[in-house]
Short mmCIF file of C-alpha atoms in Angstrom, two decimals:
data_model
loop_
_atom_site.label_atom_id
_atom_site.label_comp_id
_atom_site.label_asym_id
_atom_site.label_seq_id
_atom_site.Cartn_x
_atom_site.Cartn_y
_atom_site.Cartn_z
CA MET A 311 -24.68 -15.18 6.38
CA GLU A 312 -22.14 -13.09 4.53
CA HIS A 313 -19.46 -11.12 6.56
CA ARG A 314 -18.64 -7.58 5.69
CA PRO A 315 -15.04 -6.68 5.00
CA LEU A 316 -12.26 -5.22 6.95
CA LEU A 317 -10.64 -2.26 4.94
CA LEU A 318 -7.04 -1.87 5.26
CA ILE A 319 -6.04 1.45 3.97
CA ASP A 320 -2.38 2.19 2.62
CA ALA A 321 -2.70 5.95 3.93
CA ALA A 322 0.29 7.35 2.47
CA SER A 323 -0.69 6.02 -1.22
CA LEU A 324 -4.31 7.47 -0.65
CA TYR A 325 -3.32 10.84 0.74
CA PHE A 326 -0.71 11.08 -1.97
CA ARG A 327 -3.22 10.60 -4.60
CA ALA A 328 -5.65 13.11 -2.96
CA PHE A 329 -3.02 15.70 -2.71
CA HIS A 330 -2.41 15.48 -6.47
CA GLY A 331 -6.04 15.05 -7.48
CA ILE A 332 -7.43 18.36 -5.86
CA PRO A 333 -6.02 21.83 -6.51
CA GLU A 334 -4.69 23.46 -3.44
CA ALA A 335 -6.61 26.56 -4.35
CA ALA A 336 -9.90 24.46 -4.31
CA ALA A 337 -9.52 23.21 -0.54
CA ARG A 338 -8.28 25.65 1.94
CA ALA A 339 -8.96 26.05 5.70
CA PRO A 340 -10.36 29.40 6.87
CA ASP A 341 -6.83 30.70 7.45
CA GLY A 342 -5.73 29.87 3.87
CA THR A 343 -3.85 26.77 4.76
CA PRO A 344 -3.98 24.03 2.04
CA VAL A 345 -6.13 21.07 3.10
CA ASN A 346 -6.57 19.30 -0.19
CA ALA A 347 -5.03 16.06 0.99
CA VAL A 348 -6.93 15.91 4.17
CA ARG A 349 -10.35 16.46 2.48
CA GLY A 350 -9.45 14.16 -0.44
CA PHE A 351 -8.48 11.40 1.85
CA LEU A 352 -11.45 11.71 4.19
CA ASP A 353 -13.55 11.44 0.99
CA MET A 354 -11.81 8.61 -0.26
CA ILE A 355 -12.39 6.61 3.09
CA ALA A 356 -16.01 7.55 3.05
CA THR A 357 -16.45 6.33 -0.38
CA LEU A 358 -14.66 2.97 0.34
CA VAL A 359 -16.51 2.34 3.52
CA ARG A 360 -19.86 3.03 1.79
CA THR A 361 -19.31 1.33 -1.40
CA ARG A 362 -17.56 -2.00 -0.11
CA ASP A 363 -20.12 -1.99 2.82
CA ALA A 364 -17.06 -2.38 5.29
CA ASP A 365 -17.65 -2.71 8.83
CA ARG A 366 -14.01 -2.69 10.13
CA LEU A 367 -11.32 -0.12 9.18
CA VAL A 368 -7.61 0.37 9.84
CA CYS A 369 -5.39 2.97 8.10
CA ALA A 370 -1.69 1.64 7.90
CA LEU A 371 1.18 4.40 8.11
CA ASP A 372 4.73 4.43 7.16
CA ALA A 373 6.60 4.53 10.27
CA ASP A 374 9.69 4.34 8.09
CA TRP A 375 9.18 5.10 4.39
CA ARG A 376 12.77 3.74 3.67
CA PRO A 377 13.51 0.87 6.28
CA ALA A 378 17.32 0.45 6.88
CA TRP A 379 16.94 -3.19 6.55
CA ARG A 380 15.73 -2.93 2.97
CA VAL A 381 18.41 -0.30 2.22
CA ASP A 382 20.88 -2.90 3.59
CA LEU A 383 19.96 -5.45 0.98
CA VAL A 384 19.63 -3.25 -1.83
CA PRO A 385 21.44 0.41 -1.38
CA SER A 386 19.55 1.96 -4.29
CA TYR A 387 16.12 1.27 -2.62
CA LYS A 388 14.19 4.64 -2.86
CA ALA A 389 17.63 6.44 -2.95
CA HIS A 390 16.48 8.69 -5.81
CA ARG A 391 13.78 10.14 -3.35
CA LEU A 392 16.12 11.21 -0.67
CA ASP A 393 16.03 14.96 -0.02
CA PRO A 394 19.39 16.68 0.92
CA GLY A 395 18.61 16.48 4.56
CA GLY A 396 17.93 12.44 4.37
CA GLY A 397 14.24 12.56 4.45
CA GLU A 398 11.61 11.88 1.82
CA GLN A 399 11.19 14.44 -1.10
CA ALA A 400 7.60 15.73 -0.68
CA PRO A 401 5.77 18.93 -1.14
CA ALA A 402 5.84 20.92 1.93
CA SER A 403 2.18 21.66 1.60
CA LEU A 404 1.57 17.84 1.85
CA GLU A 405 3.98 17.44 4.78
CA ARG A 406 1.98 20.03 6.91
CA GLN A 407 -1.17 18.14 6.20
CA VAL A 408 -0.29 14.78 7.44
CA PRO A 409 -0.32 15.54 11.20
CA ILE A 410 -3.79 17.28 10.63
CA LEU A 411 -5.06 14.15 8.92
CA LEU A 412 -3.81 11.85 11.71
CA GLU A 413 -5.40 14.18 14.56
CA VAL A 414 -8.65 13.94 12.72
CA LEU A 415 -8.44 10.18 12.44
CA ALA A 416 -7.61 9.97 16.04
CA ALA A 417 -10.52 12.28 17.01
CA LEU A 418 -12.81 10.29 15.08
CA GLY A 419 -11.69 7.00 16.69
CA VAL A 420 -10.65 5.42 13.35
CA ALA A 421 -7.50 2.71 14.09
CA SER A 422 -4.36 3.89 12.48
CA LEU A 423 -0.84 2.72 13.27
CA GLY A 424 2.54 2.11 11.87
CA VAL A 425 5.50 -0.12 13.22
CA ALA A 426 8.93 1.47 13.78
CA GLY A 427 11.37 0.49 11.02
CA HIS A 428 8.67 -0.65 8.69
CA GLU A 429 6.60 0.68 5.74
CA ALA A 430 2.69 0.54 5.76
CA ASP A 431 2.91 -2.30 3.24
CA ASP A 432 4.33 -4.60 6.07
CA VAL A 433 1.70 -3.51 8.55
CA ILE A 434 -0.84 -4.32 6.08
CA ALA A 435 0.21 -7.62 5.18
CA THR A 436 0.62 -8.67 8.88
CA LEU A 437 -2.93 -7.69 9.48
CA ALA A 438 -4.10 -9.38 6.44
CA ALA A 439 -2.46 -12.44 7.61
CA ARG A 440 -3.90 -12.18 11.24
CA GLU A 441 -7.31 -10.72 10.91
CA PRO A 442 -10.57 -12.60 10.00
CA GLY A 443 -11.60 -12.25 6.56
CA PRO A 444 -13.10 -11.02 4.12
CA ILE A 445 -10.42 -8.30 3.91
CA GLU A 446 -10.01 -5.67 1.31
CA VAL A 447 -6.66 -3.74 0.88
CA ALA A 448 -6.90 -0.20 -0.56
CA SER A 449 -3.80 0.93 -2.14
CA GLY A 450 -2.06 2.19 -5.25
CA ASP A 451 1.07 0.08 -4.72
CA ARG A 452 1.22 -2.98 -6.84
CA ASP A 453 3.63 -4.69 -4.15
CA LEU A 454 0.38 -5.48 -2.29
CA ILE A 455 -0.69 -7.85 -4.88
CA GLN A 456 1.12 -10.53 -2.94
CA VAL A 457 -1.06 -10.38 0.02
CA ILE A 458 -4.05 -11.33 -2.08
CA ASP A 459 -5.22 -14.92 -0.67
CA ASP A 460 -8.56 -16.40 -2.03
CA ASP A 461 -8.52 -18.99 0.73
CA ARG A 462 -8.65 -16.18 3.27
CA ALA A 463 -10.79 -13.84 1.15
CA VAL A 464 -8.22 -11.21 1.11
CA ARG A 465 -8.43 -8.98 -2.11
CA LEU A 466 -6.68 -5.72 -3.29
CA LEU A 467 -8.70 -2.66 -4.43
CA TYR A 468 -6.00 -1.19 -6.76
CA CYS A 469 -6.26 2.48 -6.61
CA GLY A 470 -3.71 3.39 -9.20
CA ARG A 471 -6.35 5.46 -11.13
CA GLY A 472 -8.16 6.70 -7.87
CA VAL A 473 -10.84 5.32 -5.75
CA ALA A 474 -13.69 6.09 -8.44
CA LYS A 475 -11.88 3.63 -10.90
CA LEU A 476 -10.49 1.02 -8.57
CA GLU A 477 -9.81 -2.34 -9.72
CA VAL A 478 -10.73 -5.49 -7.43
CA LEU A 479 -8.01 -7.97 -7.69
CA ASP A 480 -8.30 -11.60 -6.60
CA ASP A 481 -5.92 -14.20 -7.68
CA ALA A 482 -7.62 -14.87 -11.01
CA ALA A 483 -7.37 -11.27 -11.85
CA VAL A 484 -3.70 -11.14 -10.99
CA ARG A 485 -3.03 -14.32 -13.30
CA ALA A 486 -4.79 -12.68 -16.20
CA LYS A 487 -3.16 -9.31 -15.80
CA TYR A 488 0.48 -10.37 -14.85
CA GLY A 489 0.49 -14.03 -15.78
CA VAL A 490 1.54 -15.13 -12.18
CA PRO A 491 -0.35 -16.15 -9.08
CA ALA A 492 -0.51 -13.37 -6.41
CA ALA A 493 1.78 -15.30 -4.17
CA ARG A 494 4.50 -15.13 -6.67
CA TYR A 495 4.09 -11.34 -7.59
CA ALA A 496 7.33 -10.46 -5.44
CA ASP A 497 9.44 -12.76 -7.50
CA LEU A 498 7.97 -11.08 -10.64
CA ALA A 499 8.58 -7.76 -9.24
CA ALA A 500 12.39 -8.45 -8.18
CA MET A 501 13.27 -9.62 -11.71
CA ARG A 502 11.32 -6.81 -13.50
CA GLY A 503 12.36 -4.21 -11.08
CA ASP A 504 10.86 -1.02 -10.31
CA PRO A 505 12.21 2.49 -11.16
CA SER A 506 9.89 4.27 -8.86
CA ASP A 507 11.62 2.19 -5.80
CA GLY A 508 14.80 2.36 -7.08
CA LEU A 509 15.16 -1.37 -7.72
CA PRO A 510 17.07 -2.14 -10.82
CA GLY A 511 15.81 -5.79 -11.51
CA VAL A 512 17.46 -7.87 -14.14
CA PRO A 513 18.56 -5.74 -16.91
CA GLY A 514 17.01 -6.87 -20.23
CA VAL A 515 14.43 -9.02 -18.62
CA GLY A 516 10.89 -7.36 -18.47
CA GLU A 517 7.62 -8.01 -17.19
CA LYS A 518 6.54 -10.68 -19.73
CA THR A 519 9.89 -12.56 -19.60
CA ALA A 520 9.70 -12.36 -15.78
CA ALA A 521 6.28 -13.92 -15.76
CA ARG A 522 7.09 -16.59 -18.35
CA LEU A 523 10.05 -17.81 -15.90
CA VAL A 524 7.94 -17.51 -12.78
CA ALA A 525 5.37 -19.60 -14.70
CA LEU A 526 7.90 -22.29 -15.75
CA TYR A 527 10.14 -22.51 -12.55
CA GLY A 528 8.37 -20.81 -9.74
CA ASP A 529 10.50 -18.61 -7.20
CA VAL A 530 13.61 -16.78 -7.76
CA THR A 531 15.80 -19.47 -6.10
CA ALA A 532 14.31 -22.06 -8.42
CA ILE A 533 14.72 -19.77 -11.46
CA LEU A 534 18.42 -19.27 -10.69
CA ALA A 535 18.78 -23.03 -10.10
CA ALA A 536 17.47 -23.49 -13.69
CA ALA A 537 19.88 -21.10 -15.16
CA ASP A 538 22.59 -23.32 -13.86
CA ASP A 539 21.12 -26.14 -15.53
CA PRO A 540 22.37 -26.54 -19.23
CA ASP A 541 19.40 -28.69 -20.01
CA ALA A 542 16.96 -26.01 -18.89
CA ALA A 543 14.93 -24.18 -21.41
CA PHE A 544 16.62 -20.76 -21.64
CA GLY A 545 17.72 -18.64 -24.38
CA PRO A 546 21.25 -17.86 -23.95
CA GLY A 547 20.66 -14.12 -23.58
CA VAL A 548 18.08 -14.58 -20.58
CA ARG A 549 20.53 -17.28 -19.04
CA GLY A 550 23.24 -14.94 -19.00
CA ARG A 551 21.28 -12.00 -17.57
CA LEU A 552 19.99 -14.07 -14.86
CA LEU A 553 23.44 -15.47 -13.92
CA ALA A 554 24.86 -11.74 -13.89
CA ALA A 555 22.21 -10.74 -11.59
CA ARG A 556 22.82 -13.80 -9.19
CA ASP A 557 23.98 -11.75 -6.32
CA TYR A 558 21.11 -9.21 -6.66
CA LEU A 559 18.03 -11.19 -7.28
CA PRO A 560 17.90 -13.07 -3.80
CA LEU A 561 18.36 -9.66 -2.11
CA GLY A 562 15.79 -7.96 -4.35
CA ARG A 563 13.24 -10.81 -3.54
CA ARG A 564 13.57 -10.02 0.13
CA VAL A 565 13.02 -6.33 -0.49
CA THR A 566 9.88 -6.78 -2.65
CA THR A 567 8.50 -9.21 -0.09
CA VAL A 568 6.15 -7.80 2.51
CA ARG A 569 6.46 -8.69 5.95
CA THR A 570 3.82 -10.73 7.64
CA ASP A 571 5.36 -10.92 11.20
CA LEU A 572 5.34 -7.44 12.75
CA PRO A 573 4.54 -6.85 16.42
CA VAL A 574 1.27 -5.33 15.46
CA PRO A 575 -0.84 -4.77 18.87
CA PRO A 576 -4.38 -6.12 19.05
CA LEU A 577 -6.75 -3.44 17.42
CA LEU A 578 -10.01 -2.46 17.83
CA THR A 579 -10.98 -2.64 13.99
CA GLY A 580 -14.53 -1.91 14.10
CA LEU A 581 -16.03 1.17 12.65
CA PRO A 582 -16.38 3.64 15.44
CA ALA A 583 -19.92 4.29 16.51
CA GLN A 584 -19.20 7.88 17.82
CA ALA A 585 -16.36 10.24 17.95
CA ALA A 586 -13.37 9.05 20.33
CA ASP A 587 -13.07 12.82 21.23
CA PRO A 588 -15.86 14.99 20.30
CA ASP A 589 -14.43 18.17 21.54
CA ALA A 590 -11.20 17.71 19.60
CA LEU A 591 -13.17 16.72 16.68
CA THR A 592 -15.31 19.76 16.44
CA SER A 593 -12.13 21.97 17.06
CA LEU A 594 -10.45 20.39 14.32
CA VAL A 595 -13.42 20.65 12.09
CA GLN A 596 -13.70 24.48 12.50
CA ARG A 597 -10.22 25.23 12.35
CA TRP A 598 -9.55 23.38 9.13
CA GLY A 599 -12.91 23.82 7.48
CA LEU A 600 -13.70 19.97 7.30
CA ALA A 601 -17.35 20.03 7.93
CA SER A 602 -18.37 18.57 4.85
CA PRO A 603 -15.74 15.67 4.34
CA VAL A 604 -16.14 14.63 8.20
CA ARG A 605 -19.74 14.69 7.70
CA ARG A 606 -19.62 12.25 4.79
CA LEU A 607 -17.29 10.00 6.63
CA CYS A 608 -19.54 9.90 9.56
CA ASP A 609 -22.53 9.06 7.48
CA ALA A 610 -20.59 6.39 5.70
CA MET A 611 -19.98 4.83 9.19
CA GLY A 612 -23.56 4.98 10.02
CA TRP A 613 -23.38 7.68 12.76
CA PRO A 614 -26.72 9.37 13.34
CA GLY A 615 -27.21 12.80 12.01
#
């Protein structure tokens, strides 16, 4: 009998896309408060549960969007996204909606959690390594490519263009798209860099060159060892660029690598059969005008009408 998947949701990735995908004017609570991120996120989850035929669901949260341990390794990590007060630059109307969304998930009984000092990626990677498959990770973050594991039936539902246009990525799809196996994606990312995360990469080494080096030599450690070997097949320009980045590359590799060993407590991952707090859910639905998206999510989870 074929098992149904566990959906691991990168919550911030999806509610950020929901916020920017639905105009505030089109989704407001009775008191005029924008709820576009909340409505869009709930509809995304309903679509994923229904179309992926999932019977388990966990929403992973960024308890720390810029963990100190990653900043200690590469100080530029997400530095360009800091606001003057030291927090993350984000629209105020989105920030106000996140607590509402978390209250709705709690009232529904949908499992959600973050781990202090870590990002949602690390929570997802830990659960993907621990929970029984099949597992489908929904995110618009390419760093989660590295959790793909064909042996354990772990795939990425890449939502870079939205849930309606998601790409289902297994190891073969990653090799075809990026030229490296999923397990080596963090090495590719460390060399290529990522301006959106403030990771410089190796100047002058783009994605294609990085993929070729990974294919030839393996991980960052082996690539640097090959750069020290005068008989290795490097052009002088690439060799020089790698050696100039000798100090950065191992640290960048640790930053781009998701953690799989977080102290995540045991979770009830199954879809809730009924609201965990019906009174709270009713109150939230009425206050924020969420009857339609909550109903669609309940229908997707198989609740009786």
